[in-house]
Coordinates of N, CA and C in Angstrom, one line a residue:
M1 N 2.1 -15.0 4.2 CA 1.3 -13.5 4.6 C 0.0 -13.3 3.7
S2 N -0.8 -12.6 4.7 CA -2.3 -12.8 4.3 C -2.2 -12.0 3.0
H3 N -3.2 -11.9 2.1 CA -3.6 -11.4 0.5 C -4.0 -9.6 0.9
W4 N -3.3 -8.8 0.1 CA -3.5 -7.7 0.1 C -4.1 -7.0 -1.3
G5 N -5.3 -6.7 -1.2 CA -5.8 -5.8 -2.3 C -5.6 -4.8 -2.8
S6 N -6.2 -3.6 -3.7 CA -6.1 -2.9 -3.5 C -6.8 -1.6 -3.0
K7 N -6.5 -0.7 -2.4 CA -7.2 0.0 -1.3 C -6.8 1.7 -2.0
K8 N -7.8 2.5 -1.5 CA -7.6 3.7 -1.6 C -6.7 4.3 -0.6
A9 N -6.0 5.7 -0.8 CA -4.8 6.1 -0.2 C -5.3 6.7 1.6
R10 N -6.7 7.0 1.2 CA -6.9 7.9 2.1 C -7.5 6.7 3.3
L11 N -8.4 5.7 3.0 CA -8.6 4.7 4.0 C -7.4 4.2 4.2
V12 N -6.1 3.7 3.9 CA -4.7 3.2 4.4 C -4.3 4.5 5.5
L13 N -4.2 5.6 4.8 CA -3.7 6.7 6.1 C -4.6 6.6 7.3
A14 N -5.9 6.4 6.9 CA -6.6 6.3 8.0 C -6.8 5.1 9.1
A15 N -6.1 4.0 8.2 CA -5.3 2.7 9.1 C -4.4 2.8 10.1
L16 N -3.4 3.4 9.2 CA -2.2 3.9 10.0 C -2.3 4.4 11.0
L17 N -3.2 5.5 11.0 CA -3.7 6.4 12.2 C -4.2 5.8 13.1
Q18 N -4.8 5.0 13.0 CA -5.6 4.0 13.7 C -5.1 3.1 14.6
I19 N -3.8 2.7 14.0 CA -2.5 1.4 14.4 C -2.2 2.6 15.2
G20 N -2.0 3.7 15.5 CA -1.1 4.8 16.4 C -0.1 5.4 15.8
L21 N -0.2 5.2 14.5 CA 1.1 6.4 13.7 C 0.3 7.8 13.8
Q22 N 1.4 8.5 13.8 CA 0.5 10.2 14.0 C 1.1 10.8 12.8
I23 N 1.0 12.0 12.2 CA 1.4 12.9 11.5 C 2.2 13.9 12.1
K24 N 3.9 13.5 11.6 CA 4.6 14.2 12.6 C 4.8 15.7 11.7
R25 N 4.9 15.4 10.2 CA 4.7 16.8 9.4 C 4.3 16.4 8.0
Q26 N 4.0 17.7 7.2 CA 3.1 17.9 6.0 C 3.5 18.6 5.3
S27 N 3.9 18.5 4.0 CA 4.1 19.1 3.4 C 3.0 20.0 2.4
G28 N 3.1 20.5 1.5 CA 2.0 21.4 1.0 C 1.0 20.3 0.0
G29 N 1.5 19.3 -0.3 CA 1.6 18.1 -1.5 C 0.8 17.2 -0.7
S30 N 1.3 16.0 -1.6 CA 0.6 14.7 -0.7 C 1.7 13.9 0.3
H31 N 3.2 15.2 0.8 CA 3.8 14.0 1.6 C 3.7 14.3 3.1
R32 N 3.3 13.1 3.7 CA 3.0 13.3 5.0 C 4.2 12.6 5.8
V33 N 4.8 13.2 6.9 CA 5.9 12.4 7.5 C 5.2 11.8 8.7
L34 N 4.8 10.1 9.0 CA 4.2 9.5 10.2 C 5.2 9.3 10.9
A35 N 5.2 9.1 12.0 CA 6.0 8.7 13.2 C 5.1 7.7 14.1
R36 N 5.9 6.8 15.1 CA 5.1 5.7 16.1 C 6.3 5.3 16.8
A37 N 6.3 5.7 18.0 CA 7.2 5.2 19.3 C 7.6 3.7 18.6
G38 N 9.2 3.5 18.3 CA 9.5 2.4 18.5 C 9.9 1.8 17.1
W39 N 9.0 2.4 15.9 CA 9.4 2.6 14.7 C 10.1 3.5 14.1
P40 N 11.1 3.5 12.6 CA 11.7 4.5 12.1 C 10.5 5.6 11.2
D41 N 10.6 6.6 11.1 CA 9.6 7.5 10.7 C 9.2 7.1 9.0
F42 N 8.2 7.4 8.9 CA 7.4 6.9 7.2 C 6.9 7.7 6.6
V43 N 7.6 8.2 5.4 CA 7.1 9.2 4.7 C 5.7 8.5 3.3
F44 N 4.9 8.7 3.9 CA 3.6 8.6 3.0 C 3.0 9.8 2.1
A45 N 3.4 9.1 0.5 CA 3.4 10.2 -0.3 C 2.3 9.9 -1.3
F46 N 1.1 9.5 -1.0 CA 0.1 9.4 -1.8 C -1.0 10.4 -1.6
H47 N -1.8 10.8 -3.0 CA -2.9 11.7 -2.7 C -4.5 11.0 -2.4
D48 N -5.3 11.6 -1.3 CA -6.1 10.9 -1.1 C -7.0 9.7 -1.8
G49 N -7.5 10.1 -3.1 CA -7.9 9.7 -3.8 C -7.4 8.1 -4.6
E50 N -5.8 8.2 -4.6 CA -5.1 7.4 -5.5 C -5.0 5.9 -4.8
E51 N -5.1 5.1 -5.8 CA -5.0 3.8 -5.4 C -3.9 2.9 -4.9
I52 N -4.0 2.4 -4.1 CA -2.1 2.2 -3.4 C -2.8 0.2 -3.6
G53 N -1.8 -0.2 -4.8 CA -1.6 -1.7 -5.4 C -1.0 -2.5 -3.8
P54 N -1.4 -3.7 -4.1 CA -1.0 -4.7 -3.1 C 0.5 -5.0 -3.1
R55 N 1.3 -4.9 -4.0 CA 2.8 -4.9 -3.6 C 3.1 -3.4 -2.9
M56 N 2.7 -2.2 -2.9 CA 3.1 -1.1 -2.1 C 2.4 -1.5 -0.8
L57 N 1.5 -1.9 -0.8 CA 0.5 -1.8 0.5 C 1.4 -3.0 1.6
A58 N 1.9 -4.0 0.7 CA 2.8 -4.9 1.5 C 4.3 -4.3 1.9
R59 N 4.6 -3.6 1.5 CA 5.7 -2.8 1.7 C 5.4 -1.8 2.5
I60 N 4.6 -1.3 2.9 CA 3.8 -0.1 3.6 C 3.8 -0.6 5.0
A61 N 3.3 -2.1 4.7 CA 3.3 -2.7 6.0 C 4.3 -3.2 6.7
R62 N 5.4 -3.5 5.7 CA 6.5 -4.2 6.5 C 7.1 -2.5 7.4
R63 N 6.8 -1.6 6.5 CA 8.0 -0.4 7.2 C 6.7 0.1 8.5
T64 N 5.7 0.0 8.6 CA 4.6 0.6 10.0 C 4.1 -0.6 10.8
G65 N 3.9 -1.6 10.4 CA 3.6 -2.8 11.4 C 1.9 -3.3 10.9
L66 N 1.7 -2.4 9.9 CA 0.2 -2.3 9.4 C -0.3 -3.9 8.7
R67 N -1.5 -4.4 8.9 CA -2.0 -5.8 8.7 C -3.3 -5.5 8.1
P68 N -3.6 -6.8 7.0 CA -4.8 -6.8 6.1 C -5.7 -6.5 6.8
E69 N -5.5 -7.0 8.1 CA -7.4 -6.9 8.9 C -7.4 -5.7 9.6
D70 N -6.4 -5.0 9.5 CA -6.4 -3.3 10.1 C -7.2 -2.5 9.0
L71 N -7.3 -2.8 7.6 CA -8.0 -2.0 6.8 C -9.4 -2.5 6.6

């Protein structure tokens, strides 16, 4: 698997929206439920300025189909 660096949550969310996920629901805080046809719903629970580390990015990738080159 390709190497994941740390990324800001707002960039990761933008990349997820770019590859076809859509915001299905959003709570008042940082929780957003993302949906994409053929994939289970994914809860994105990060504040925009938060740094997401490589291990969490790899986990997000497994659940959403995100690839390092999408960021």
